[in-house]
Short mmCIF file of C-alpha atoms and ligand atoms in Angstrom, two decimals:
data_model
loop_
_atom_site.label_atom_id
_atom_site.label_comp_id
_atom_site.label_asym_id
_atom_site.label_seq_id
_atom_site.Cartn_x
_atom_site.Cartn_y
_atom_site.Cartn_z
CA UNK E 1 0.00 0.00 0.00
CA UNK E 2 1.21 3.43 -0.96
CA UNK E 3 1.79 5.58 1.87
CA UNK E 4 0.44 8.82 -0.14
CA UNK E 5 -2.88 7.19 0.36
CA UNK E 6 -5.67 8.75 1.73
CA UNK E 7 -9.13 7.09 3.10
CA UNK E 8 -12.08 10.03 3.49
CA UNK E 9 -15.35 9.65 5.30
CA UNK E 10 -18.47 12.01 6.48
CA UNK E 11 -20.93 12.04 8.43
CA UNK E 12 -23.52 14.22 8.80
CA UNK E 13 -25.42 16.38 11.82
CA UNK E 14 -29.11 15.31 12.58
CA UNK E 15 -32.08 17.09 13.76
CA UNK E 16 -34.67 15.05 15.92
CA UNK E 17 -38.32 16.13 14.77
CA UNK E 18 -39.88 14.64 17.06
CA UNK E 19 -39.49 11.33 20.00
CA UNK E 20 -36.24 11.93 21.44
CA UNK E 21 -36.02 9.76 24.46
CA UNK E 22 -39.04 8.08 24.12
CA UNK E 23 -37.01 6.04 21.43
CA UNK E 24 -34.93 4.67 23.38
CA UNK E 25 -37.52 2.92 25.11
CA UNK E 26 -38.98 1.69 21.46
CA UNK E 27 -41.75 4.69 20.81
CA UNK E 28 -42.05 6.21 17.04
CA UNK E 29 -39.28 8.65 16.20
CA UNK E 30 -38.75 10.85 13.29
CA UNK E 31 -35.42 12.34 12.33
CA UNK E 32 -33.81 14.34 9.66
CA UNK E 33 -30.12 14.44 8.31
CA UNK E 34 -28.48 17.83 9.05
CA UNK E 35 -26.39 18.53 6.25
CA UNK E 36 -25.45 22.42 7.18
CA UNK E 37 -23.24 20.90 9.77
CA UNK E 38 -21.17 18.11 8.49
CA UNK E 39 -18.14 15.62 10.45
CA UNK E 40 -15.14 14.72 8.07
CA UNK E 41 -12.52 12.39 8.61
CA UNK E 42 -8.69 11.66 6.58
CA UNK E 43 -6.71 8.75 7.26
CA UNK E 44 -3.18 8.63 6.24
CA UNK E 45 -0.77 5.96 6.72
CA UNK E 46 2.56 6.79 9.56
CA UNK E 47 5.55 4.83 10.60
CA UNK E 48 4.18 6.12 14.49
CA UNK E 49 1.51 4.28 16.44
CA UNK E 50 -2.11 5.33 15.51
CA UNK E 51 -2.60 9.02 16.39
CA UNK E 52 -5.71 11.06 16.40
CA UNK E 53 -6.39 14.80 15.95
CA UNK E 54 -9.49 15.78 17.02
CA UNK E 55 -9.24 19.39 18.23
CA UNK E 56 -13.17 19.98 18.74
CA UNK E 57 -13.02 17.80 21.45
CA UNK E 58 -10.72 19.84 23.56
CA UNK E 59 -11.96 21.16 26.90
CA UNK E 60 -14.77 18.79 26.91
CA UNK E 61 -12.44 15.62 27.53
CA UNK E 62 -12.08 16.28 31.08
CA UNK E 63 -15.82 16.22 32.09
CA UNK E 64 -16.47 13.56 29.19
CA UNK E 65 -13.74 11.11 28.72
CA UNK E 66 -16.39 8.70 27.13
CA UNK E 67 -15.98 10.74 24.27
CA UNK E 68 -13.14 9.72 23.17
CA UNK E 69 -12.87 6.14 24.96
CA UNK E 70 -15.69 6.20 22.48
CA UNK E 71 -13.59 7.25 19.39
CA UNK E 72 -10.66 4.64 20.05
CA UNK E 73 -13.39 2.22 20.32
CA UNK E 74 -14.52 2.76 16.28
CA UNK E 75 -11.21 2.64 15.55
CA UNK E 76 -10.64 -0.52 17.56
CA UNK E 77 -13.70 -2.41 16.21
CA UNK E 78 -12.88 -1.00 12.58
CA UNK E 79 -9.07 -2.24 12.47
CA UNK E 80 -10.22 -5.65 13.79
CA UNK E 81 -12.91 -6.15 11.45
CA UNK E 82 -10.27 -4.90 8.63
CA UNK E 83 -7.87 -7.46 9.88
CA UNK E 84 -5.43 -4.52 10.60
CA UNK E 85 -5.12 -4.58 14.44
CA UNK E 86 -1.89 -2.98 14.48
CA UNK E 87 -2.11 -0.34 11.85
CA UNK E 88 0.09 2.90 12.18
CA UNK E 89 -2.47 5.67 10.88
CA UNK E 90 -3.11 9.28 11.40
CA UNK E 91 -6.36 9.80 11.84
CA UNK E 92 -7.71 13.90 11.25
CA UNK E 93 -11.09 14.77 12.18
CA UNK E 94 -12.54 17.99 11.54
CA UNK E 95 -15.99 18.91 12.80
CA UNK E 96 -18.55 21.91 11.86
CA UNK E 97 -20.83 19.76 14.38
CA UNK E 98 -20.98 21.32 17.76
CA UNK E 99 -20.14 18.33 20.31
CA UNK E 100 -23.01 17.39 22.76
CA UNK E 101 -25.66 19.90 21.39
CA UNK E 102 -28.30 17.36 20.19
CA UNK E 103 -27.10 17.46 16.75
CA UNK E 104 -25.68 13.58 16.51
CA UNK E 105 -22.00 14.54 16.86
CA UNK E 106 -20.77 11.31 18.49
CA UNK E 107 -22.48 8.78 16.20
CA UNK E 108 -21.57 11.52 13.07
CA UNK E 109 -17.93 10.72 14.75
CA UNK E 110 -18.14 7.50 14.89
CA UNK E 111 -20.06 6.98 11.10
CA UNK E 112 -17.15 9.75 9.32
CA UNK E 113 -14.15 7.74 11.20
CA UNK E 114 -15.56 4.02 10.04
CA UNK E 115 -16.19 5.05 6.75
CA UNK E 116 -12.67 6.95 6.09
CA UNK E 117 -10.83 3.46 7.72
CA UNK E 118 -13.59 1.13 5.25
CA UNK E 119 -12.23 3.56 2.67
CA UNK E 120 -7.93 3.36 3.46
CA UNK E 121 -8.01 -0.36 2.84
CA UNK E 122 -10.26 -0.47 0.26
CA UNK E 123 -13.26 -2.35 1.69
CA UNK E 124 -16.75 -2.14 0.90
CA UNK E 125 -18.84 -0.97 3.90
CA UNK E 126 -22.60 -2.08 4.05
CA UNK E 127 -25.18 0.02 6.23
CA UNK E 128 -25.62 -2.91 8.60
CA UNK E 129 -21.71 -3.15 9.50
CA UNK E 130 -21.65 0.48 9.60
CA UNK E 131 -24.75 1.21 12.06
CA UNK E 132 -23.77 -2.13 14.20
CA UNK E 133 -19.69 -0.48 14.59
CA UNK E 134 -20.95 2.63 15.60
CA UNK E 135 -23.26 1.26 18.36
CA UNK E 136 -20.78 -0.03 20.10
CA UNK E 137 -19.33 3.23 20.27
CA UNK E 138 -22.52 4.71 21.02
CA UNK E 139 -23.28 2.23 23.51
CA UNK E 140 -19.75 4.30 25.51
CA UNK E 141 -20.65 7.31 24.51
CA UNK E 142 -24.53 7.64 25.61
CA UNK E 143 -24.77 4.57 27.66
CA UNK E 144 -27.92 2.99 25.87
CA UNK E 145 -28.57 4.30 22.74
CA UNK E 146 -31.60 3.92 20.61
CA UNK E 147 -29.54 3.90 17.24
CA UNK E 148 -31.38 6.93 15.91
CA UNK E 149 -28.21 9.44 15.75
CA UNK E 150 -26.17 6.26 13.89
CA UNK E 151 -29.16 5.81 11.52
CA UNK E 152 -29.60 9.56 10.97
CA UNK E 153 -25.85 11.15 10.34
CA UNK E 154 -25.25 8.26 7.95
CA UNK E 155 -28.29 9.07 5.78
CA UNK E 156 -29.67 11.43 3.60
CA UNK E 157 -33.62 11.57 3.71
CA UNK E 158 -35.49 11.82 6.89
CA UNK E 159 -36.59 8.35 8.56
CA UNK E 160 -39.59 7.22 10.73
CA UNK E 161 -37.73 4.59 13.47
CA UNK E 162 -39.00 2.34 15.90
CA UNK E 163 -35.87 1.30 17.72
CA UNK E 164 -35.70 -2.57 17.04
CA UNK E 165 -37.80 -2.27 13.98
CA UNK E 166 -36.66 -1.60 10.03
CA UNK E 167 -36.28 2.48 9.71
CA UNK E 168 -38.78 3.57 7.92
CA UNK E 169 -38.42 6.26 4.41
CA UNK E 170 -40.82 9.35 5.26
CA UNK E 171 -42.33 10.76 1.75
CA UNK E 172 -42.15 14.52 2.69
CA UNK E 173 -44.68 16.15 1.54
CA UNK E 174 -44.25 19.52 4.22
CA UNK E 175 -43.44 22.73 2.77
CA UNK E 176 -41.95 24.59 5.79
CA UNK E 177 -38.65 26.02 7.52
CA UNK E 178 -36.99 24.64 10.52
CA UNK E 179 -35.00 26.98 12.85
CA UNK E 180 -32.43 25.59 14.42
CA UNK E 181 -31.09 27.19 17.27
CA UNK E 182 -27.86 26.44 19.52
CA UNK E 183 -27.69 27.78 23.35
CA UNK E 184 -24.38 27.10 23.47
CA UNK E 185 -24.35 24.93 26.82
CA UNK E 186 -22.84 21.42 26.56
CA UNK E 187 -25.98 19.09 26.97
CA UNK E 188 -25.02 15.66 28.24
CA UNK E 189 -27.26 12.92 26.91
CA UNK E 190 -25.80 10.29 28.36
CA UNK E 191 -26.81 11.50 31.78
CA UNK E 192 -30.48 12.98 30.35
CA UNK E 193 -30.96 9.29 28.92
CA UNK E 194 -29.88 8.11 32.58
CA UNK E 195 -31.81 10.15 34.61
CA UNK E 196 -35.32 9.62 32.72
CA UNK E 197 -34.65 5.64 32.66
CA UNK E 198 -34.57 6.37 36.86
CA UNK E 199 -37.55 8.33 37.27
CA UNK E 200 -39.35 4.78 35.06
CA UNK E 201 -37.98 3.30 37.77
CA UNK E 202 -39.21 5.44 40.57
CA UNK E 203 -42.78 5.47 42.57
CA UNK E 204 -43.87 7.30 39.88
CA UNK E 205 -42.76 5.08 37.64
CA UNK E 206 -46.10 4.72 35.61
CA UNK E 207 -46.76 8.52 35.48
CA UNK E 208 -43.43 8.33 33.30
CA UNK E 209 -44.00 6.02 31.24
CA UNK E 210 -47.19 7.37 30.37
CA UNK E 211 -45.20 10.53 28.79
CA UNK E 212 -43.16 8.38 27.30
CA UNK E 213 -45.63 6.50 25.72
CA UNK E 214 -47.78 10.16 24.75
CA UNK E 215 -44.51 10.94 22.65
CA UNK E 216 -44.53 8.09 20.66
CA UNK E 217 -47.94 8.85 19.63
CA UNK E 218 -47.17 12.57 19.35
CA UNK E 219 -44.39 11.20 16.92
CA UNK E 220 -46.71 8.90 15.02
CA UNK E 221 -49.32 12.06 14.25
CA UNK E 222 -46.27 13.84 13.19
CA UNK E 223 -45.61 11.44 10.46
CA UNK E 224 -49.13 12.45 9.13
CA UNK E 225 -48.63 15.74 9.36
CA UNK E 226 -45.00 15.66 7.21
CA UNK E 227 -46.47 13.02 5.04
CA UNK E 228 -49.49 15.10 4.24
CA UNK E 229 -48.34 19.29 3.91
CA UNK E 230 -49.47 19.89 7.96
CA UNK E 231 -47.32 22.70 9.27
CA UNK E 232 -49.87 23.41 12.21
CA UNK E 233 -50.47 20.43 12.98
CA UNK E 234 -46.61 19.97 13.13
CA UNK E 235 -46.13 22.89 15.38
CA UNK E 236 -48.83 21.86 17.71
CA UNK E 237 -46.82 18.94 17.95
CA UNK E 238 -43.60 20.27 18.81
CA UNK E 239 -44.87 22.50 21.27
CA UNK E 240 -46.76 19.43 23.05
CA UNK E 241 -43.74 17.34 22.83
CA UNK E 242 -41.50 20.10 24.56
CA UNK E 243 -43.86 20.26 27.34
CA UNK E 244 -43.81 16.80 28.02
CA UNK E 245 -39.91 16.38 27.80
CA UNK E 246 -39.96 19.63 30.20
CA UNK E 247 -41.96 17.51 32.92
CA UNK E 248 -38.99 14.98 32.03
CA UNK E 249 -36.80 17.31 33.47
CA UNK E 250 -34.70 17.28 30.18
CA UNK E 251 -34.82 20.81 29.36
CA UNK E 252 -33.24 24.06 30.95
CA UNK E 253 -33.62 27.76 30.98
CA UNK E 254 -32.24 28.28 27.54
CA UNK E 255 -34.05 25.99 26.12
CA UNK E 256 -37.23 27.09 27.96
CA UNK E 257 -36.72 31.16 26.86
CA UNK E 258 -35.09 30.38 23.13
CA UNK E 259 -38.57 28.18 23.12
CA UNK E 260 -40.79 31.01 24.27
CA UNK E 261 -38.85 33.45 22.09
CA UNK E 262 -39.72 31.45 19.03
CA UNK E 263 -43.46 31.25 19.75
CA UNK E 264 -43.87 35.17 20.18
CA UNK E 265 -41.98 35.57 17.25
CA UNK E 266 -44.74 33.94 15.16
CA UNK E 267 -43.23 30.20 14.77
CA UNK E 268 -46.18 27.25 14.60
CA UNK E 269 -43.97 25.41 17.27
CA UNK E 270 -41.01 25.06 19.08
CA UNK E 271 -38.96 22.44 21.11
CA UNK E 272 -35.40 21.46 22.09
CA UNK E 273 -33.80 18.52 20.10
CA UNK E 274 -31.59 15.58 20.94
CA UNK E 275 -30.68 15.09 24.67
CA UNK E 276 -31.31 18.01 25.87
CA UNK E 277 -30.11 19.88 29.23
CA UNK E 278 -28.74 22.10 26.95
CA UNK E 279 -27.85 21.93 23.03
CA UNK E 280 -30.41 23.06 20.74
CA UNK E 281 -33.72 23.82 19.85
CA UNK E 282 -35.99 23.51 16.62
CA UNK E 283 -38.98 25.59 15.72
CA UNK E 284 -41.38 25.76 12.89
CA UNK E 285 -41.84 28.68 10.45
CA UNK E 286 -44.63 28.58 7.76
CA UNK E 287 -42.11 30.82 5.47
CA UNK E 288 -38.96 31.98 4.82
CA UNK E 289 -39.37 35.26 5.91
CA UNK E 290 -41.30 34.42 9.50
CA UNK E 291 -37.91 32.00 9.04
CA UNK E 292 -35.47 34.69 9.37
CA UNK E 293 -37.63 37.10 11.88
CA UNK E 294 -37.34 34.27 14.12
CA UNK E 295 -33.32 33.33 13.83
CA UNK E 296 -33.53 36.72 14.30
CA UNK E 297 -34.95 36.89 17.44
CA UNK E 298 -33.01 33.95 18.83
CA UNK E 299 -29.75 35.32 18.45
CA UNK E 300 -31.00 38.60 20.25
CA UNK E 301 -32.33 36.00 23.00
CA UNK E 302 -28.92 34.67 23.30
CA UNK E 303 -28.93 31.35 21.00
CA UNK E 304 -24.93 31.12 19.83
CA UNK E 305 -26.10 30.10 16.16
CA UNK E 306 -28.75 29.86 14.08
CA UNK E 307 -29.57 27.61 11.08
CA UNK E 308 -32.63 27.65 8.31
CA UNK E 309 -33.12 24.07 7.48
CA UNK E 310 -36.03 24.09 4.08
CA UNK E 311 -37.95 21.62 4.59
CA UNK E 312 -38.21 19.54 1.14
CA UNK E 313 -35.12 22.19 -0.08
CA UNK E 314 -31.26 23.19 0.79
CA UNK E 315 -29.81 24.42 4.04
CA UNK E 316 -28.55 27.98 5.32
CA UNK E 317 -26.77 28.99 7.71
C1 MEV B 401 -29.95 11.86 21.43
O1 MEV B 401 -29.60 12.58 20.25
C2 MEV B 401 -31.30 11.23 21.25
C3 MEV B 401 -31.83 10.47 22.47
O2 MEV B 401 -33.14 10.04 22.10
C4 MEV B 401 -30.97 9.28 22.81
C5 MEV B 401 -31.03 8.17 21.77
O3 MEV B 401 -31.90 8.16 20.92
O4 MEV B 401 -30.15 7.29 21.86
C6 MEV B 401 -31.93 11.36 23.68
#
């Protein structure tokens, strides 16, 4: 092998619509792929041990060491399955994915770094091998993941998934415009996913699980809506399903204000996305224009970016 050869992969960011959390305990999801914020990985051959560059990580390692345990894991699982345990590589990854803000960035990690090693020896990579490496990663990362963030930042269209069950294609038929907002706090959804899978466990066990089980079918109605042009209906939805992950205790201040923020300014609905606890939020605009009135008033509110995601067109930042 040539050691001017170079193995490339990407991943990209995801947006959760609607059933984060409930998904991990098998309740309808829906999910889109977040192209505006793409991971990409280059793997070059050394005469050194394996190295990694991954400077997005820094300052988060301390409080999060899973993150990259989780990292060295891909590449672990990767080499072995490549029958190249004791490769020398340099492996570069360069993020436009804010870590731990809801938008996928460990599984897009984990999806960009598998596919650049598939890629440096040459070996085709199905979508089974690649979503069952990176849960094994994920399984580090976010303790017990439902394998939405793998499906989603290793796809292109948006998917309806039942964890468990085949991910299912959604025909889009919505004509609308996502805001996507970042607070800028570090959400950690390992310990969000922990601390909701302990109050299921609690004396009020069943008053849990009967959110849980109201966001699946909040999820499930918001299939109809995207499948059938429903931007109310959509926003209702959203704004239910950030209520209900608000009695979860998975939200926070920012979210809650960047949330009410979005609703005065007009959107159909808002909610955070992902883990929560921090990270982002999504809300609904019927146009491009209400669009940009509400980025608008986001940033003023103190959201650290703002994207306009077309629904059923491209992505701005
Ligand atoms: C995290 O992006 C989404 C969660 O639903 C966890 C998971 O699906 O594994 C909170």
């Amino acid at each position: 092998m040539g050691t001017n050869k170079i193995g490339k992969g990407y991943a990209n960011g995801k947006i959760i619509l609607l059933g984060e959390h409930s998904v991990v305990y098998h309740q309808p999801s829906i999910a889109i792929p977040f192209p505006a914020a793409q991971i990409n990985v280059t793997v070059t051959q050394q005469n050194e041990p394996t190295t990694i560059h991954c400077d997005f990580y820094h300052g988060l390692l301390d409080e999060m060491p899973e993150l990259l345990e989780s990292l060295k894991a891909t590449i672990q699982t990767c080499l072995e399955r490549l029958g190249q345990p004791d490769a020398c590589l340099t492996i570069t990854i360069e993020s436009q994915i804010p870590a731990e803000r809801g938008m996928g960035s460990s599984a897009a990690v984990a999806v960009a770094t598998t596919r650049a090693l598939y890629d440096f020896f040459d070996y085709d990579l199905n979508q089974a091998d690649l979503l069952a490496i990176v849960d094994i990663s994920e399984k580090i990362a976010h303790g017990n993941p439902s394998g939405l963030d793998a499906l989603m930042t290793s796809s292109s269209i948006p998917y309806y998934y039942i964890k468990g069950q085949p991910f299912e294609p959604i025909n889009l038929k919505l004509t609308a415009y996502l805001v996507v907002a970042d607070t800028g706090i570090t959400g950690q959804t390992r310990e969000a996913v922990q601390s909701i899978a302990a109050k299921l466990t609690s004396a009020d066990g069943a008053n849990y699980q009967e959110k849980i089980n109201t966001l699946g079918k909040l999820a499930s109605d918001g299939r109809k809506a995207l499948e059938s042009n429903k931007p109310i209906l959509l926003g209702k939805l959203m704004t239910k399903v950030h209520t209900l992950l608000t009695e979860l205790d998975v939200s926070n201040d920012a979210l809650n204000r960047l949330v009410t923020t979005a609703l005065n300014e007009g959107a159909l609905g808002a909610k955070l996305t992902g883990g929560g606890r921090g990270g982002c939020m999504i809300a609904l605009a019927s146009n491009q224009s209400d669009a940009l009135n509400i980025a608008a008033a986001l940033e003023a509110a103190g959201a650290k970016n703002t994207w306009l995601y077309q629904m059923n067109g491209d992505t701005h930042e």
